[in-house]
Tab-separated table of C-alpha atoms in Angstrom:
chain	number	residue	atom	x	y	z
A	1	UNK	CA	-11.026	15.755	11.593
A	2	UNK	CA	-11.979	13.482	8.698
A	3	UNK	CA	-14.918	11.151	9.050
A	4	UNK	CA	-14.175	7.456	8.836
A	5	UNK	CA	-15.791	6.040	5.713
A	6	UNK	CA	-15.899	2.613	4.149
A	7	UNK	CA	-16.449	1.717	0.551
A	8	UNK	CA	-18.947	-1.045	-0.104
A	9	UNK	CA	-19.651	-2.482	-3.517
A	10	UNK	CA	-21.989	-4.667	-5.593
A	11	UNK	CA	-19.219	-6.466	-7.458
A	12	UNK	CA	-20.310	-9.960	-6.526
A	13	UNK	CA	-23.937	-9.262	-7.461
A	14	UNK	CA	-22.940	-7.663	-10.753
A	15	UNK	CA	-20.693	-10.595	-11.637
A	16	UNK	CA	-23.666	-12.864	-11.017
A	17	UNK	CA	-26.013	-10.681	-13.062
A	18	UNK	CA	-23.528	-10.489	-15.931
A	19	UNK	CA	-23.517	-14.123	-16.907
A	20	UNK	CA	-21.988	-15.468	-13.728
A	21	UNK	CA	-18.649	-13.930	-14.626
A	22	UNK	CA	-15.764	-15.501	-12.724
A	23	UNK	CA	-13.402	-13.487	-10.551
A	24	UNK	CA	-10.595	-14.564	-12.857
A	25	UNK	CA	-12.449	-13.232	-15.929
A	26	UNK	CA	-13.171	-9.925	-14.257
A	27	UNK	CA	-9.581	-9.624	-13.019
A	28	UNK	CA	-8.267	-10.289	-16.516
A	29	UNK	CA	-10.605	-7.717	-18.073
A	30	UNK	CA	-9.548	-4.909	-15.743
A	31	UNK	CA	-5.879	-5.942	-15.591
A	32	UNK	CA	-5.498	-6.944	-11.954
A	33	UNK	CA	-4.957	-10.224	-10.119
A	34	UNK	CA	-7.819	-12.411	-8.906
A	35	UNK	CA	-6.611	-11.752	-5.363
A	36	UNK	CA	-7.444	-8.074	-5.810
A	37	UNK	CA	-11.000	-8.903	-6.890
A	38	UNK	CA	-11.352	-11.181	-3.843
A	39	UNK	CA	-10.134	-8.381	-1.557
A	40	UNK	CA	-12.458	-5.865	-3.234
A	41	UNK	CA	-15.490	-8.104	-2.841
A	42	UNK	CA	-14.581	-8.750	0.770
A	43	UNK	CA	-14.368	-4.995	1.386
A	44	UNK	CA	-10.754	-5.278	2.478
A	45	UNK	CA	-9.284	-3.190	-0.293
A	46	UNK	CA	-10.289	0.228	-1.624
A	47	UNK	CA	-9.612	0.476	-5.358
A	48	UNK	CA	-7.983	3.381	-7.127
A	49	UNK	CA	-10.300	5.695	-9.048
A	50	UNK	CA	-9.005	4.232	-12.323
A	51	UNK	CA	-9.792	0.669	-11.276
A	52	UNK	CA	-13.221	1.700	-9.959
A	53	UNK	CA	-14.070	3.352	-13.293
A	54	UNK	CA	-12.813	0.335	-15.247
A	55	UNK	CA	-14.968	-1.989	-13.146
A	56	UNK	CA	-18.020	0.238	-13.553
A	57	UNK	CA	-17.493	0.304	-17.327
A	58	UNK	CA	-17.336	-3.483	-17.471
A	59	UNK	CA	-20.781	-3.638	-15.872
A	60	UNK	CA	-22.085	-0.631	-17.823
A	61	UNK	CA	-23.076	1.395	-14.799
A	62	UNK	CA	-21.956	4.580	-13.002
A	63	UNK	CA	-19.214	4.212	-10.397
A	64	UNK	CA	-21.470	5.458	-7.611
A	65	UNK	CA	-23.939	2.666	-8.318
A	66	UNK	CA	-21.283	-0.030	-8.199
A	67	UNK	CA	-19.546	1.410	-5.144
A	68	UNK	CA	-21.317	2.780	-2.082
A	69	UNK	CA	-19.674	5.165	0.344
A	70	UNK	CA	-20.733	4.096	3.837
A	71	UNK	CA	-20.227	6.830	6.429
B	1	UNK	CA	-1.013	-18.109	-5.138
B	2	UNK	CA	-0.281	-14.815	-6.898
B	3	UNK	CA	3.063	-14.345	-8.630
B	4	UNK	CA	3.746	-11.375	-6.381
B	5	UNK	CA	3.416	-13.688	-3.372
B	6	UNK	CA	5.790	-16.156	-5.019
B	7	UNK	CA	8.209	-13.307	-5.655
B	8	UNK	CA	8.072	-12.253	-1.997
B	9	UNK	CA	8.728	-15.846	-0.936
B	10	UNK	CA	11.675	-15.938	-3.310
B	11	UNK	CA	13.070	-12.757	-1.727
B	12	UNK	CA	12.660	-14.279	1.720
B	13	UNK	CA	14.348	-17.522	0.657
B	14	UNK	CA	17.305	-15.708	-0.940
B	15	UNK	CA	17.875	-13.482	2.120
B	16	UNK	CA	17.681	-16.400	4.529
B	17	UNK	CA	19.997	-18.489	2.329
B	18	UNK	CA	22.544	-15.659	2.265
B	19	UNK	CA	22.443	-15.392	6.067
B	20	UNK	CA	22.786	-19.161	6.483
B	21	UNK	CA	25.618	-19.396	3.919
B	22	UNK	CA	27.561	-16.562	5.585
B	23	UNK	CA	27.031	-18.134	9.022
B	24	UNK	CA	28.187	-21.575	7.837
B	25	UNK	CA	31.297	-20.097	6.193
B	26	UNK	CA	32.016	-18.198	9.411
B	27	UNK	CA	31.755	-21.371	11.492
B	28	UNK	CA	34.155	-23.419	9.328
B	29	UNK	CA	37.754	-22.483	10.278
B	30	UNK	CA	39.065	-22.907	6.708
B	31	UNK	CA	36.518	-20.469	5.235
B	32	UNK	CA	36.168	-18.091	8.175
B	33	UNK	CA	38.065	-15.237	6.516
B	34	UNK	CA	35.886	-15.455	3.387
B	35	UNK	CA	32.522	-15.583	5.127
B	36	UNK	CA	31.316	-12.435	3.363
B	37	UNK	CA	31.203	-14.478	0.132
B	38	UNK	CA	28.051	-16.100	1.522
B	39	UNK	CA	26.238	-12.816	1.023
B	40	UNK	CA	26.916	-13.167	-2.710
B	41	UNK	CA	23.683	-15.161	-2.814
B	42	UNK	CA	21.917	-11.815	-2.402
B	43	UNK	CA	22.783	-11.196	-6.055
B	44	UNK	CA	19.937	-13.550	-6.963
B	45	UNK	CA	17.534	-10.814	-5.836
B	46	UNK	CA	18.387	-9.058	-9.072
B	47	UNK	CA	16.953	-11.844	-11.233
B	48	UNK	CA	13.772	-12.262	-9.182
B	49	UNK	CA	11.624	-10.033	-11.369
B	50	UNK	CA	12.863	-11.776	-14.521
B	51	UNK	CA	12.142	-15.209	-13.066
B	52	UNK	CA	8.587	-14.345	-12.069
B	53	UNK	CA	7.673	-12.067	-14.939
B	54	UNK	CA	5.348	-13.671	-17.436
B	55	UNK	CA	3.768	-12.122	-20.487
B	56	UNK	CA	0.083	-11.307	-20.355
B	57	UNK	CA	-0.546	-10.803	-16.663
B	58	UNK	CA	0.993	-8.256	-14.314
B	59	UNK	CA	3.568	-9.267	-11.698
B	60	UNK	CA	2.099	-6.533	-9.530
B	61	UNK	CA	-1.243	-4.815	-9.727
B	62	UNK	CA	-2.303	-1.746	-7.756
B	63	UNK	CA	-3.080	-3.749	-4.616
B	64	UNK	CA	0.352	-5.390	-4.740
B	65	UNK	CA	1.903	-1.964	-5.221
B	66	UNK	CA	0.083	-0.703	-2.119
B	67	UNK	CA	1.437	-3.696	-0.184
B	68	UNK	CA	4.894	-3.124	-1.663
B	69	UNK	CA	4.881	0.513	-0.503
B	70	UNK	CA	4.049	-0.479	3.071
B	71	UNK	CA	6.544	-3.356	3.025
B	72	UNK	CA	9.303	-1.120	1.649
B	73	UNK	CA	8.654	1.420	4.407
B	74	UNK	CA	8.984	-1.365	6.987
B	75	UNK	CA	12.158	-2.596	5.252
B	76	UNK	CA	13.766	0.847	5.242
B	77	UNK	CA	12.831	1.348	8.887
B	78	UNK	CA	14.728	-1.838	9.720
B	79	UNK	CA	17.633	-0.717	7.520
B	80	UNK	CA	18.019	2.528	9.443
B	81	UNK	CA	17.481	0.843	12.810
B	82	UNK	CA	20.161	-1.681	11.860
B	83	UNK	CA	22.597	0.998	10.739
B	84	UNK	CA	22.060	3.189	13.784
B	85	UNK	CA	21.985	0.202	16.151
B	86	UNK	CA	25.209	-1.238	14.748
B	87	UNK	CA	26.914	2.166	14.872
B	88	UNK	CA	25.866	2.761	18.470
B	89	UNK	CA	26.998	-0.728	19.454
B	90	UNK	CA	30.376	-0.132	17.820
B	91	UNK	CA	30.604	3.222	19.579
B	92	UNK	CA	29.900	1.714	23.002
B	93	UNK	CA	32.168	-1.314	22.529
B	94	UNK	CA	35.141	0.399	20.904
B	95	UNK	CA	34.896	3.976	22.145
B	96	UNK	CA	37.793	3.458	24.532
B	97	UNK	CA	40.082	2.453	21.627
B	98	UNK	CA	39.210	5.474	19.520
B	99	UNK	CA	38.925	3.266	16.404
B	100	UNK	CA	36.493	0.630	15.175
B	101	UNK	CA	38.093	-2.533	13.706
B	102	UNK	CA	37.451	-3.007	9.986
B	103	UNK	CA	36.178	-6.533	10.698
B	104	UNK	CA	33.235	-4.989	12.514
B	105	UNK	CA	32.433	-2.569	9.711
B	106	UNK	CA	32.799	-4.993	6.757
B	107	UNK	CA	29.654	-7.111	7.299
B	108	UNK	CA	27.520	-4.039	8.011
B	109	UNK	CA	26.280	-3.424	4.464
B	110	UNK	CA	25.339	-7.032	3.526
B	111	UNK	CA	23.850	-7.677	6.963
B	112	UNK	CA	21.697	-4.568	6.914
B	113	UNK	CA	20.687	-5.339	3.321
B	114	UNK	CA	19.638	-8.836	4.430
B	115	UNK	CA	17.687	-7.365	7.327
B	116	UNK	CA	15.889	-4.955	5.017
B	117	UNK	CA	14.981	-7.621	2.443
B	118	UNK	CA	13.859	-10.054	5.133
B	119	UNK	CA	11.610	-7.435	6.726
B	120	UNK	CA	10.244	-6.253	3.391
B	121	UNK	CA	9.426	-9.757	2.121
B	122	UNK	CA	7.963	-10.903	5.439
B	123	UNK	CA	5.792	-7.811	5.780
B	124	UNK	CA	4.623	-8.135	2.168
B	125	UNK	CA	3.564	-11.746	2.835
B	126	UNK	CA	1.796	-10.747	6.054
B	127	UNK	CA	-0.126	-7.923	4.354
B	128	UNK	CA	-0.968	-10.132	1.387
B	129	UNK	CA	-2.258	-12.790	3.778
B	130	UNK	CA	-4.445	-10.195	5.475
B	131	UNK	CA	-5.796	-9.279	2.014
B	132	UNK	CA	-5.027	-5.580	2.437
């Protein structure tokens, strides 16, 4: 039986800390729609590993610091 | 509104228009025999991606693709339910004759296609609204 886990993240905080970056800017930089960033920040969508790495690179931090596995 | 959402709305509009056109043609005595022509509107589905594709930003990103996968599964489920349901209905209604009239078989493909597209587009819009 797998344990149910949720993936939290600090996207909103990091956008704020990185010059108040807009969701649109971030979406454009990682090649997704703004709707996806909204869903990610709301915790309603779990990104692919590729997208997670791209986001972490934008903010210059490891993936596991940007995303938190909540079990 | 994302372009993927617009595309799903377009799919929904085209499928509904095809159903309405076929129904109207069927109701008018002069065009009754050519009612299947109404489903020709479904051909517009083929230009949907061209209409909504714009350089620079993706029509679908990975979240849209996840929604699309779920919506396509729902669409195909309806397609098979429609096919099996229609076949069983024909079997029950015409089993005593031993043959099924061609008029019953002819609309099967466009109708089931409409059903699949309607389900797929509706489910995609529902999932997008829920921000999956």
